[in-house]
GROMACS .gro file of C-alpha atoms in nm:
model
  496
    1MET     CA    1   0.981   2.878   6.089
    2GLY     CA    2   1.221   3.131   6.213
    3GLN     CA    3   1.156   3.437   6.410
    4GLY     CA    4   1.171   3.660   6.105
    5SER     CA    5   0.913   3.455   5.922
    6GLU     CA    6   0.688   3.450   6.232
    7ALA     CA    7   0.721   3.836   6.244
    8LEU     CA    8   0.625   3.872   5.879
    9LYS     CA    9   0.337   3.639   5.917
   10GLU     CA   10   0.222   3.837   6.219
   11GLN     CA   11   0.254   4.170   6.035
   12HIS     CA   12   0.061   4.024   5.741
   13THR     CA   13  -0.218   3.914   5.990
   14MET     CA   14  -0.233   4.259   6.127
   15ASN     CA   15  -0.242   4.438   5.797
   16GLU     CA   16  -0.529   4.215   5.661
   17PHE     CA   17  -0.789   4.366   5.913
   18LEU     CA   18  -0.613   4.690   6.037
   19ARG     CA   19  -0.809   4.998   5.945
   20THR     CA   20  -0.764   5.342   6.089
   21GLY     CA   21  -1.059   5.540   5.943
   22HIS     CA   22  -1.439   5.546   5.968
   23TYR     CA   23  -1.655   5.308   5.775
   24ILE     CA   24  -1.948   5.503   5.631
   25GLY     CA   25  -2.173   5.414   5.355
   26GLY     CA   26  -1.945   5.121   5.250
   27GLU     CA   27  -1.630   5.337   5.220
   28TRP     CA   28  -1.333   5.392   5.438
   29HIS     CA   29  -1.258   5.745   5.536
   30GLU     CA   30  -0.894   5.766   5.642
   31SER     CA   31  -0.738   6.048   5.856
   32HIS     CA   32  -0.511   6.279   5.670
   33GLY     CA   33  -0.269   6.286   5.963
   34ALA     CA   34  -0.367   6.620   6.118
   35SER     CA   35  -0.264   6.615   6.485
   36ASP     CA   36  -0.633   6.711   6.596
   37ALA     CA   37  -0.777   6.449   6.366
   38THR     CA   38  -0.636   6.143   6.499
   39TYR     CA   39  -0.568   5.968   6.837
   40PRO     CA   40  -0.342   5.667   6.934
   41VAL     CA   41  -0.467   5.320   7.010
   42LEU     CA   42  -0.229   5.166   7.277
   43ASN     CA   43  -0.129   4.822   7.366
   44PRO     CA   44  -0.217   4.820   7.739
   45ALA     CA   45   0.038   4.543   7.801
   46THR     CA   46   0.331   4.756   7.654
   47GLY     CA   47   0.214   5.102   7.624
   48GLU     CA   48   0.312   5.105   7.259
   49THR     CA   49   0.107   5.279   6.987
   50ILE     CA   50  -0.064   5.019   6.760
   51ALA     CA   51  -0.212   5.280   6.525
   52LYS     CA   52  -0.336   5.630   6.498
   53VAL     CA   53  -0.716   5.626   6.432
   54ALA     CA   54  -0.925   5.889   6.272
   55LYS     CA   55  -1.094   6.100   6.543
   56GLY     CA   56  -1.463   6.130   6.439
   57GLY     CA   57  -1.694   6.407   6.537
   58ALA     CA   58  -2.045   6.541   6.476
   59ASP     CA   59  -1.997   6.566   6.094
   60ASP     CA   60  -1.887   6.219   6.051
   61THR     CA   61  -2.158   6.095   6.263
   62GLN     CA   62  -2.421   6.275   6.075
   63ARG     CA   63  -2.280   6.136   5.748
   64ALA     CA   64  -2.309   5.793   5.897
   65ILE     CA   65  -2.663   5.852   6.008
   66ASP     CA   66  -2.750   5.970   5.662
   67ALA     CA   67  -2.587   5.656   5.508
   68ALA     CA   68  -2.785   5.430   5.743
   69ALA     CA   69  -3.109   5.615   5.666
   70HIS     CA   70  -3.049   5.575   5.286
   71ALA     CA   71  -2.971   5.205   5.320
   72PHE     CA   72  -3.272   5.131   5.542
   73PRO     CA   73  -3.544   5.101   5.285
   74ALA     CA   74  -3.377   4.851   5.053
   75TRP     CA   75  -3.234   4.648   5.350
   76ARG     CA   76  -3.582   4.603   5.539
   77ALA     CA   77  -3.741   4.510   5.197
   78LEU     CA   78  -3.526   4.196   5.181
   79THR     CA   79  -3.669   3.877   5.316
   80ALA     CA   80  -3.559   3.765   5.663
   81LYS     CA   81  -3.393   3.465   5.480
   82GLU     CA   82  -3.203   3.700   5.246
   83ARG     CA   83  -3.081   3.930   5.555
   84GLY     CA   84  -3.017   3.619   5.758
   85ALA     CA   85  -2.787   3.481   5.493
   86ARG     CA   86  -2.556   3.774   5.499
   87VAL     CA   87  -2.549   3.800   5.878
   88LYS     CA   88  -2.486   3.425   5.907
   89ARG     CA   89  -2.203   3.459   5.663
   90TRP     CA   90  -2.057   3.753   5.862
   91GLY     CA   91  -2.026   3.507   6.163
   92GLU     CA   92  -1.873   3.232   5.943
   93LEU     CA   93  -1.614   3.476   5.828
   94MET     CA   94  -1.522   3.581   6.186
   95LEU     CA   95  -1.457   3.205   6.273
   96GLU     CA   96  -1.256   3.143   5.954
   97HIS     CA   97  -1.041   3.439   6.068
   98ARG     CA   98  -1.044   3.358   6.442
   99ASP     CA   99  -0.673   3.379   6.516
  100ALA     CA  100  -0.613   3.704   6.331
  101LEU     CA  101  -0.913   3.865   6.510
  102ALA     CA  102  -0.805   3.725   6.838
  103GLU     CA  103  -0.450   3.872   6.792
  104LEU     CA  104  -0.576   4.220   6.702
  105LEU     CA  105  -0.812   4.207   7.013
  106THR     CA  106  -0.551   4.118   7.233
  107ARG     CA  107  -0.321   4.386   7.108
  108GLU     CA  108  -0.569   4.658   7.170
  109GLN     CA  109  -0.748   4.519   7.475
  110GLY     CA  110  -0.471   4.303   7.660
  111LYS     CA  111  -0.681   3.991   7.734
  112PRO     CA  112  -0.504   3.649   7.693
  113LEU     CA  113  -0.511   3.510   7.342
  114ALA     CA  114  -0.709   3.197   7.473
  115GLU     CA  115  -0.982   3.432   7.604
  116ALA     CA  116  -0.966   3.637   7.280
  117ARG     CA  117  -1.020   3.335   7.070
  118GLY     CA  118  -1.316   3.248   7.297
  119GLU     CA  119  -1.459   3.597   7.245
  120VAL     CA  120  -1.443   3.551   6.871
  121ALA     CA  121  -1.641   3.259   6.880
  122TYR     CA  122  -1.882   3.404   7.133
  123ALA     CA  123  -1.927   3.707   6.913
  124ALA     CA  124  -1.987   3.501   6.614
  125SER     CA  125  -2.252   3.294   6.790
  126PHE     CA  126  -2.482   3.601   6.813
  127LEU     CA  127  -2.462   3.640   6.437
  128GLU     CA  128  -2.550   3.273   6.366
  129TRP     CA  129  -2.839   3.279   6.625
  130PHE     CA  130  -3.005   3.599   6.502
  131ALA     CA  131  -2.970   3.509   6.142
  132GLU     CA  132  -3.199   3.226   6.223
  133GLU     CA  133  -3.410   3.378   6.486
  134ALA     CA  134  -3.530   3.677   6.268
  135LYS     CA  135  -3.687   3.415   6.028
  136ARG     CA  136  -3.917   3.357   6.312
  137MET     CA  137  -4.013   3.728   6.358
  138TYR     CA  138  -4.393   3.621   6.385
  139GLY     CA  139  -4.688   3.838   6.426
  140ASP     CA  140  -5.043   3.755   6.523
  141VAL     CA  141  -5.402   3.746   6.400
  142ILE     CA  142  -5.654   3.847   6.661
  143PRO     CA  143  -6.030   3.763   6.634
  144SER     CA  144  -6.201   4.092   6.561
  145PRO     CA  145  -6.530   4.212   6.737
  146LYS     CA  146  -6.661   4.326   6.391
  147PRO     CA  147  -6.796   4.036   6.156
  148ASP     CA  148  -6.637   4.180   5.852
  149ALA     CA  149  -6.278   4.271   5.988
  150GLN     CA  150  -5.965   4.103   6.072
  151ILE     CA  151  -5.700   4.224   6.316
  152VAL     CA  152  -5.346   4.164   6.217
  153VAL     CA  153  -5.028   4.243   6.427
  154THR     CA  154  -4.685   4.257   6.254
  155ARG     CA  155  -4.345   4.309   6.402
  156GLU     CA  156  -4.142   4.576   6.181
  157PRO     CA  157  -3.793   4.691   6.220
  158VAL     CA  158  -3.752   5.006   6.426
  159GLY     CA  159  -3.536   5.187   6.167
  160VAL     CA  160  -3.177   5.329   6.214
  161VAL     CA  161  -3.013   5.202   6.533
  162ALA     CA  162  -2.726   5.368   6.710
  163ALA     CA  163  -2.502   5.142   6.907
  164ILE     CA  164  -2.228   5.248   7.154
  165THR     CA  165  -2.011   4.966   7.285
  166PRO     CA  166  -1.738   4.938   7.547
  167TRP     CA  167  -1.363   4.812   7.539
  168ASN     CA  168  -1.384   4.494   7.758
  169PHE     CA  169  -1.549   4.277   7.491
  170PRO     CA  170  -1.477   4.470   7.175
  171LEU     CA  171  -1.626   4.213   6.929
  172ALA     CA  172  -1.909   4.044   7.126
  173MET     CA  173  -2.069   4.367   7.264
  174ILE     CA  174  -2.095   4.471   6.892
  175THR     CA  175  -2.232   4.158   6.742
  176ARG     CA  176  -2.472   4.113   7.034
  177LYS     CA  177  -2.644   4.450   6.901
  178ALA     CA  178  -2.567   4.419   6.533
  179GLY     CA  179  -2.677   4.059   6.501
  180PRO     CA  180  -3.046   4.127   6.598
  181ALA     CA  181  -3.061   4.469   6.462
  182LEU     CA  182  -2.949   4.381   6.109
  183ALA     CA  183  -3.141   4.046   6.107
  184ALA     CA  184  -3.458   4.239   6.193
  185GLY     CA  185  -3.418   4.468   5.903
  186CYS     CA  186  -3.261   4.781   6.082
  187THR     CA  187  -2.945   4.958   5.980
  188MET     CA  188  -2.679   5.076   6.229
  189VAL     CA  189  -2.433   5.336   6.320
  190LEU     CA  190  -2.168   5.200   6.561
  191LYS     CA  191  -1.959   5.417   6.807
  192PRO     CA  192  -1.695   5.176   6.953
  193SER     CA  193  -1.482   5.260   7.258
  194GLU     CA  194  -1.182   5.487   7.189
  195GLU     CA  195  -0.968   5.217   7.357
  196THR     CA  196  -1.057   4.931   7.115
  197PRO     CA  197  -1.184   5.064   6.765
  198LEU     CA  198  -0.960   4.831   6.567
  199SER     CA  199  -1.180   4.532   6.642
  200ALA     CA  200  -1.476   4.721   6.533
  201PHE     CA  201  -1.304   4.824   6.207
  202ALA     CA  202  -1.203   4.462   6.148
  203LEU     CA  203  -1.584   4.364   6.187
  204ALA     CA  204  -1.678   4.614   5.934
  205VAL     CA  205  -1.412   4.465   5.692
  206LEU     CA  206  -1.580   4.126   5.739
  207ALA     CA  207  -1.945   4.264   5.699
  208GLU     CA  208  -1.849   4.396   5.375
  209ARG     CA  209  -1.710   4.071   5.255
  210ALA     CA  210  -2.018   3.890   5.376
  211GLY     CA  211  -2.217   4.099   5.151
  212VAL     CA  212  -2.375   4.347   5.393
  213PRO     CA  213  -2.468   4.637   5.168
  214ALA     CA  214  -2.324   4.977   5.196
  215GLY     CA  215  -2.466   5.184   5.474
  216VAL     CA  216  -2.631   4.909   5.661
  217PHE     CA  217  -2.340   4.883   5.894
  218ASN     CA  218  -2.139   5.199   5.975
  219VAL     CA  219  -1.857   5.277   6.230
  220VAL     CA  220  -1.743   5.610   6.362
  221SER     CA  221  -1.484   5.625   6.630
  222GLY     CA  222  -1.348   5.932   6.819
  223ASP     CA  223  -1.498   6.201   7.028
  224ALA     CA  224  -1.746   6.035   7.262
  225VAL     CA  225  -1.930   6.349   7.352
  226ALA     CA  226  -1.981   6.492   7.007
  227ILE     CA  227  -2.072   6.152   6.855
  228GLY     CA  228  -2.310   6.064   7.139
  229GLU     CA  229  -2.481   6.400   7.130
  230THR     CA  230  -2.531   6.376   6.752
  231LEU     CA  231  -2.673   6.022   6.781
  232THR     CA  232  -2.903   6.095   7.071
  233SER     CA  233  -3.037   6.423   6.924
  234SER     CA  234  -3.102   6.274   6.576
  235SER     CA  235  -3.481   6.211   6.511
  236VAL     CA  236  -3.360   5.972   6.237
  237VAL     CA  237  -3.210   5.743   6.500
  238ARG     CA  238  -3.503   5.557   6.645
  239LYS     CA  239  -3.314   5.322   6.881
  240LEU     CA  240  -3.010   5.350   7.104
  241SER     CA  241  -2.839   5.050   7.239
  242PHE     CA  242  -2.559   5.110   7.495
  243THR     CA  243  -2.320   4.903   7.710
  244GLY     CA  244  -2.126   5.079   7.967
  245SER     CA  245  -2.138   5.257   8.301
  246THR     CA  246  -2.465   5.357   8.482
  247ARG     CA  247  -2.355   5.716   8.485
  248VAL     CA  248  -2.315   5.737   8.109
  249GLY     CA  249  -2.635   5.537   8.064
  250LYS     CA  250  -2.834   5.779   8.250
  251LEU     CA  251  -2.688   6.063   8.050
  252LEU     CA  252  -2.771   5.904   7.726
  253ALA     CA  253  -3.125   5.836   7.850
  254LYS     CA  254  -3.167   6.207   7.912
  255GLN     CA  255  -3.028   6.308   7.582
  256SER     CA  256  -3.253   6.063   7.410
  257ALA     CA  257  -3.563   6.191   7.584
  258ASP     CA  258  -3.652   6.473   7.336
  259THR     CA  259  -3.683   6.213   7.040
  260LEU     CA  260  -3.838   5.950   7.252
  261LYS     CA  261  -3.584   5.675   7.134
  262LYS     CA  262  -3.632   5.320   7.208
  263LEU     CA  263  -3.357   5.220   7.451
  264SER     CA  264  -3.154   4.928   7.561
  265LEU     CA  265  -2.910   5.003   7.839
  266GLU     CA  266  -2.673   4.733   7.967
  267LEU     CA  267  -2.508   4.919   8.263
  268GLY     CA  268  -2.302   4.853   8.571
  269GLY     CA  269  -2.338   4.567   8.826
  270ASN     CA  270  -2.216   4.472   9.181
  271ALA     CA  271  -2.248   4.092   9.153
  272PRO     CA  272  -2.261   3.876   9.472
  273PHE     CA  273  -2.124   3.529   9.473
  274ILE     CA  274  -2.268   3.329   9.770
  275VAL     CA  275  -2.101   3.025   9.898
  276PHE     CA  276  -2.328   2.834  10.139
  277ASP     CA  277  -2.200   2.580  10.399
  278ASP     CA  278  -2.331   2.281  10.192
  279ALA     CA  279  -2.159   2.398   9.877
  280ASP     CA  280  -1.898   2.192   9.694
  281LEU     CA  281  -1.608   2.414   9.761
  282ASP     CA  282  -1.391   2.294   9.486
  283ALA     CA  283  -1.664   2.360   9.236
  284ALA     CA  284  -1.718   2.708   9.407
  285VAL     CA  285  -1.350   2.802   9.356
  286THR     CA  286  -1.341   2.687   8.990
  287GLY     CA  287  -1.656   2.896   8.939
  288ALA     CA  288  -1.515   3.191   9.130
  289ILE     CA  289  -1.186   3.185   8.920
  290ALA     CA  290  -1.402   3.175   8.596
  291SER     CA  291  -1.626   3.465   8.690
  292LYS     CA  292  -1.383   3.692   8.892
  293PHE     CA  293  -1.051   3.679   8.716
  294ARG     CA  294  -1.159   3.633   8.355
  295ASN     CA  295  -1.045   3.937   8.154
  296THR     CA  296  -0.865   4.047   8.449
  297GLY     CA  297  -1.175   4.113   8.634
  298GLN     CA  298  -1.296   4.363   8.377
  299THR     CA  299  -1.647   4.229   8.299
  300CYS     CA  300  -1.976   4.361   8.392
  301VAL     CA  301  -2.113   4.028   8.525
  302CYS     CA  302  -1.793   3.927   8.713
  303VAL     CA  303  -1.818   3.878   9.097
  304ASN     CA  304  -1.769   4.188   9.296
  305ARG     CA  305  -1.854   4.062   9.636
  306PHE     CA  306  -1.801   3.710   9.775
  307LEU     CA  307  -2.037   3.628  10.053
  308VAL     CA  308  -1.920   3.303  10.233
  309GLN     CA  309  -2.105   3.127  10.519
  310ASP     CA  310  -1.931   3.118  10.851
  311GLY     CA  311  -1.879   2.745  10.853
  312VAL     CA  312  -1.683   2.725  10.536
  313TYR     CA  313  -1.527   3.082  10.524
  314ASP     CA  314  -1.179   2.977  10.614
  315ALA     CA  315  -1.166   2.668  10.393
  316PHE     CA  316  -1.309   2.849  10.097
  317THR     CA  317  -1.090   3.163  10.123
  318ARG     CA  318  -0.776   2.940  10.163
  319LYS     CA  319  -0.860   2.731   9.859
  320LEU     CA  320  -0.953   3.047   9.654
  321ALA     CA  321  -0.616   3.208   9.751
  322ASP     CA  322  -0.435   2.883   9.660
  323ALA     CA  323  -0.601   2.891   9.317
  324VAL     CA  324  -0.542   3.256   9.254
  325ARG     CA  325  -0.165   3.215   9.321
  326THR     CA  326  -0.149   2.988   9.025
  327LEU     CA  327  -0.270   3.254   8.787
  328ARG     CA  328  -0.001   3.359   8.540
  329VAL     CA  329   0.018   3.728   8.471
  330GLY     CA  330   0.183   3.887   8.156
  331ASN     CA  331   0.163   3.996   7.810
  332ALA     CA  332  -0.060   3.746   7.625
  333LEU     CA  333   0.116   3.802   7.291
  334VAL     CA  334   0.461   3.671   7.413
  335ASP     CA  335   0.365   3.459   7.720
  336GLU     CA  336   0.131   3.180   7.807
  337VAL     CA  337  -0.084   3.367   8.059
  338ASP     CA  338  -0.425   3.358   8.255
  339GLN     CA  339  -0.432   3.740   8.315
  340GLY     CA  340  -0.329   4.033   8.120
  341PRO     CA  341  -0.304   4.404   8.210
  342LEU     CA  342  -0.596   4.641   8.324
  343ILE     CA  343  -0.696   4.861   8.025
  344ASN     CA  344  -0.547   5.190   8.150
  345GLU     CA  345  -0.392   5.376   8.433
  346ALA     CA  346  -0.750   5.496   8.541
  347ALA     CA  347  -0.863   5.140   8.579
  348LEU     CA  348  -0.555   5.055   8.781
  349GLY     CA  349  -0.600   5.367   8.996
  350LYS     CA  350  -0.949   5.252   9.081
  351VAL     CA  351  -0.839   4.900   9.189
  352GLU     CA  352  -0.560   5.048   9.398
  353ARG     CA  353  -0.808   5.279   9.575
  354HIS     CA  354  -1.049   5.003   9.654
  355VAL     CA  355  -0.778   4.766   9.789
  356ALA     CA  356  -0.626   5.056  10.002
  357ASP     CA  357  -0.953   5.153  10.148
  358ALA     CA  358  -1.036   4.795  10.223
  359THR     CA  359  -0.698   4.726  10.394
  360ALA     CA  360  -0.725   5.055  10.593
  361LYS     CA  361  -1.050   4.949  10.734
  362GLY     CA  362  -0.929   4.605  10.843
  363ALA     CA  363  -0.928   4.380  10.536
  364HIS     CA  364  -0.620   4.136  10.495
  365ALA     CA  365  -0.472   4.030  10.167
  366LEU     CA  366  -0.418   3.648  10.157
  367THR     CA  367  -0.243   3.692   9.823
  368GLY     CA  368  -0.176   4.004   9.604
  369GLY     CA  369  -0.290   4.339   9.700
  370LYS     CA  370  -0.044   4.551   9.494
  371ARG     CA  371   0.081   4.637   9.139
  372HIS     CA  372   0.256   4.349   8.967
  373GLY     CA  373   0.643   4.350   8.935
  374LEU     CA  374   0.582   4.365   8.543
  375GLY     CA  375   0.489   4.732   8.604
  376GLY     CA  376   0.255   4.922   8.346
  377THR     CA  377  -0.101   4.847   8.437
  378PHE     CA  378  -0.056   4.494   8.554
  379TYR     CA  379  -0.194   4.415   8.896
  380GLU     CA  380  -0.154   4.103   9.120
  381PRO     CA  381  -0.464   3.879   9.139
  382THR     CA  382  -0.572   3.946   9.492
  383VAL     CA  383  -0.792   3.779   9.759
  384LEU     CA  384  -0.902   4.000  10.059
  385THR     CA  385  -1.060   3.865  10.383
  386GLY     CA  386  -1.221   4.048  10.667
  387MET     CA  387  -1.435   4.264  10.440
  388THR     CA  388  -1.714   4.471  10.579
  389ALA     CA  389  -2.009   4.665  10.437
  390ASP     CA  390  -1.859   5.008  10.490
  391MET     CA  391  -1.579   4.946  10.229
  392LEU     CA  392  -1.579   5.076   9.867
  393ILE     CA  393  -1.583   4.728   9.722
  394ALA     CA  394  -1.916   4.668   9.888
  395GLU     CA  395  -2.067   4.964   9.719
  396GLU     CA  396  -1.892   5.009   9.394
  397GLU     CA  397  -1.785   4.789   9.098
  398THR     CA  398  -1.399   4.739   9.106
  399PHE     CA  399  -1.359   4.623   8.759
  400GLY     CA  400  -1.029   4.452   8.841
  401PRO     CA  401  -0.868   4.129   8.971
  402VAL     CA  402  -0.974   4.157   9.341
  403ALA     CA  403  -1.186   3.914   9.536
  404GLY     CA  404  -1.312   4.058   9.857
  405CYS     CA  405  -1.466   3.793  10.082
  406PHE     CA  406  -1.744   3.883  10.334
  407ARG     CA  407  -1.889   3.665  10.598
  408PHE     CA  408  -2.252   3.573  10.660
  409THR     CA  409  -2.444   3.362  10.929
  410THR     CA  410  -2.779   3.278  10.772
  411GLU     CA  411  -2.948   3.246  10.431
  412GLU     CA  412  -3.177   3.543  10.497
  413GLU     CA  413  -2.867   3.756  10.593
  414ALA     CA  414  -2.685   3.652  10.261
  415VAL     CA  415  -2.995   3.740  10.048
  416ALA     CA  416  -3.021   4.073  10.226
  417ALA     CA  417  -2.672   4.166  10.166
  418ALA     CA  418  -2.667   4.044   9.812
  419ASN     CA  419  -2.959   4.275   9.749
  420ASP     CA  420  -2.826   4.569   9.928
  421THR     CA  421  -2.701   4.758   9.624
  422PRO     CA  422  -2.877   4.977   9.358
  423PHE     CA  423  -2.758   4.742   9.088
  424GLY     CA  424  -2.889   4.410   8.976
  425LEU     CA  425  -2.724   4.259   8.663
  426SER     CA  426  -2.599   3.923   8.779
  427ALA     CA  427  -2.566   3.701   9.099
  428TYR     CA  428  -2.420   3.362   9.172
  429PHE     CA  429  -2.457   3.114   9.458
  430TYR     CA  430  -2.333   2.756   9.527
  431THR     CA  431  -2.531   2.505   9.722
  432ARG     CA  432  -2.624   2.138   9.714
  433ASP     CA  433  -2.969   2.205   9.845
  434LEU     CA  434  -3.238   2.204   9.577
  435GLY     CA  435  -3.492   2.373   9.777
  436ARG     CA  436  -3.239   2.646   9.871
  437ALA     CA  437  -3.149   2.681   9.497
  438TRP     CA  438  -3.500   2.763   9.395
  439ARG     CA  439  -3.569   2.988   9.707
  440VAL     CA  440  -3.259   3.202   9.680
  441SER     CA  441  -3.272   3.228   9.305
  442GLY     CA  442  -3.614   3.368   9.339
  443ALA     CA  443  -3.518   3.620   9.620
  444LEU     CA  444  -3.210   3.764   9.454
  445GLU     CA  445  -3.292   4.103   9.287
  446SER     CA  446  -3.099   4.040   8.973
  447GLY     CA  447  -3.162   3.998   8.604
  448MET     CA  448  -2.944   3.682   8.575
  449VAL     CA  449  -2.856   3.425   8.835
  450GLY     CA  450  -2.606   3.145   8.810
  451VAL     CA  451  -2.662   2.853   9.044
  452ASN     CA  452  -2.342   2.632   9.084
  453ASP     CA  453  -2.190   2.799   8.775
  454GLY     CA  454  -1.981   3.110   8.723
  455ILE     CA  455  -2.032   3.155   8.351
  456ILE     CA  456  -2.389   3.251   8.251
  457SER     CA  457  -2.338   3.431   7.924
  458THR     CA  458  -2.471   3.268   7.610
  459GLU     CA  459  -2.633   3.374   7.291
  460VAL     CA  460  -2.959   3.166   7.370
  461ALA     CA  461  -3.037   3.338   7.695
  462PRO     CA  462  -3.165   3.696   7.767
  463PHE     CA  463  -2.881   3.912   7.901
  464GLY     CA  464  -2.976   4.216   8.112
  465GLY     CA  465  -3.035   4.365   8.455
  466VAL     CA  466  -3.296   4.514   8.689
  467LYS     CA  467  -3.268   4.837   8.900
  468GLN     CA  468  -2.978   5.063   8.793
  469SER     CA  469  -2.827   4.784   8.585
  470GLY     CA  470  -3.017   4.872   8.281
  471LEU     CA  471  -3.314   4.824   8.054
  472GLY     CA  472  -3.398   4.570   7.795
  473ARG     CA  473  -3.234   4.234   7.700
  474GLU     CA  474  -2.981   4.124   7.459
  475GLY     CA  475  -2.938   3.778   7.317
  476SER     CA  476  -3.207   3.503   7.286
  477LYS     CA  477  -3.543   3.542   7.114
  478TYR     CA  478  -3.620   3.840   7.364
  479GLY     CA  479  -3.322   4.020   7.220
  480LEU     CA  480  -3.491   4.059   6.871
  481ASP     CA  481  -3.786   4.229   7.041
  482GLU     CA  482  -3.563   4.535   7.116
  483TYR     CA  483  -3.521   4.609   6.749
  484VAL     CA  484  -3.883   4.579   6.634
  485GLU     CA  485  -4.199   4.767   6.669
  486LEU     CA  486  -4.550   4.616   6.682
  487LYS     CA  487  -4.796   4.731   6.413
  488TYR     CA  488  -5.175   4.660   6.442
  489THR     CA  489  -5.377   4.665   6.132
  490LEU     CA  490  -5.754   4.641   6.116
  491MET     CA  491  -5.865   4.497   5.787
  492ALA     CA  492  -6.230   4.597   5.754
  493GLY     CA  493  -6.488   4.557   5.477
  494LEU     CA  494  -6.364   4.209   5.395
  495GLY     CA  495  -6.701   4.038   5.391
  496ARG     CA  496  -6.850   4.280   5.133
   0.00000   0.00000   0.00000
């Protein structure tokens, strides 16, 4: 097939899912083109405008809340099997259109196509899982102290749910919330990141095709402040689920206080990756690459601090640097690459500040350490040695392709350093010692721990953190609990 045919095929794929307006009550509300009513969505690899998207505000959000509230009674009245069939079909359609969704995702987010295809499958897995798990939304029967009474506990949908999602996983972070919410009988208003609204709109297209009724799933993109304030102040919205920074999570929690919403907050991290001297170093390097450099280091669970025991420090950092040098950087739509660009100039600036701070305080770059020759927001995959606790990387989430390596001497020292942070989302360590594996995993102050593995996310396990990394869990049977309330009913007079 010639280049012209490929271009036409690519354009057709884009047009099938490309939407630029809000999805409210089963209808698309396109922008009329006023300069203050739209905003551009950019390809971070090229800086080119992919589309101009309607810029929603308070009025659009209120219409979406009203639509969700109107749809809720009929949706909750369906059986779990009926709701699950639609949610499951939604996931199946994602897989059927995997390549098209991946291409759209890569265009607006920048991650390599292979990773984008992986995200489509990962996102669909939440819909499949919760479509089935909601059928097991069991209650309880409790023996009553009264002889003529029965105590019944049921689990009921919380109601209208607001979801606010980030740009780093623009499909999976939506389905991880929408899957359990819709399967449990809730309706949803989604506010996706302004950086990646097109993936969210594509999901809405597929939800409609899957038979999800009008008003059950609504999408409004645009003014984050206006949309957020409308969602948090509404007494109709009974649940808020947010994935993003700790700073914004705290703000949303404060704004939600007046209406006492049920909250799920998946916030920032500062993940340690501990390499003990008995570790399989080759396996540790493989895990480090998978965790640190996936999505250009822009994941909430990626490693931020490498803690390496003295006896293997030089060998591990050398092996890690050798592996990092092989990573291919570029535009994932035209090249076979392992790493794409950072999402925007602000993200690039933070990475540069962290590296400059570290090198000014004595760190040394074994590889990388500067902007990539491709320009734009590309940054060289970087390995830093000689890291110390007074550097920014020790305190803040870099959210970029920088591996800062710290030394430690004893197990106790490593655990203390790993826990020396207000965050506690994820942690990783490598060891061959079974006793140490249990001991250290128990001592780490983290919601999730990977032992001899750098990839821990799955739909069947509870995802979430402790300390200032958030509240609640997503995924697994525990994720369903976030979207239901318990109702206790005392049935008396039954023996008369």
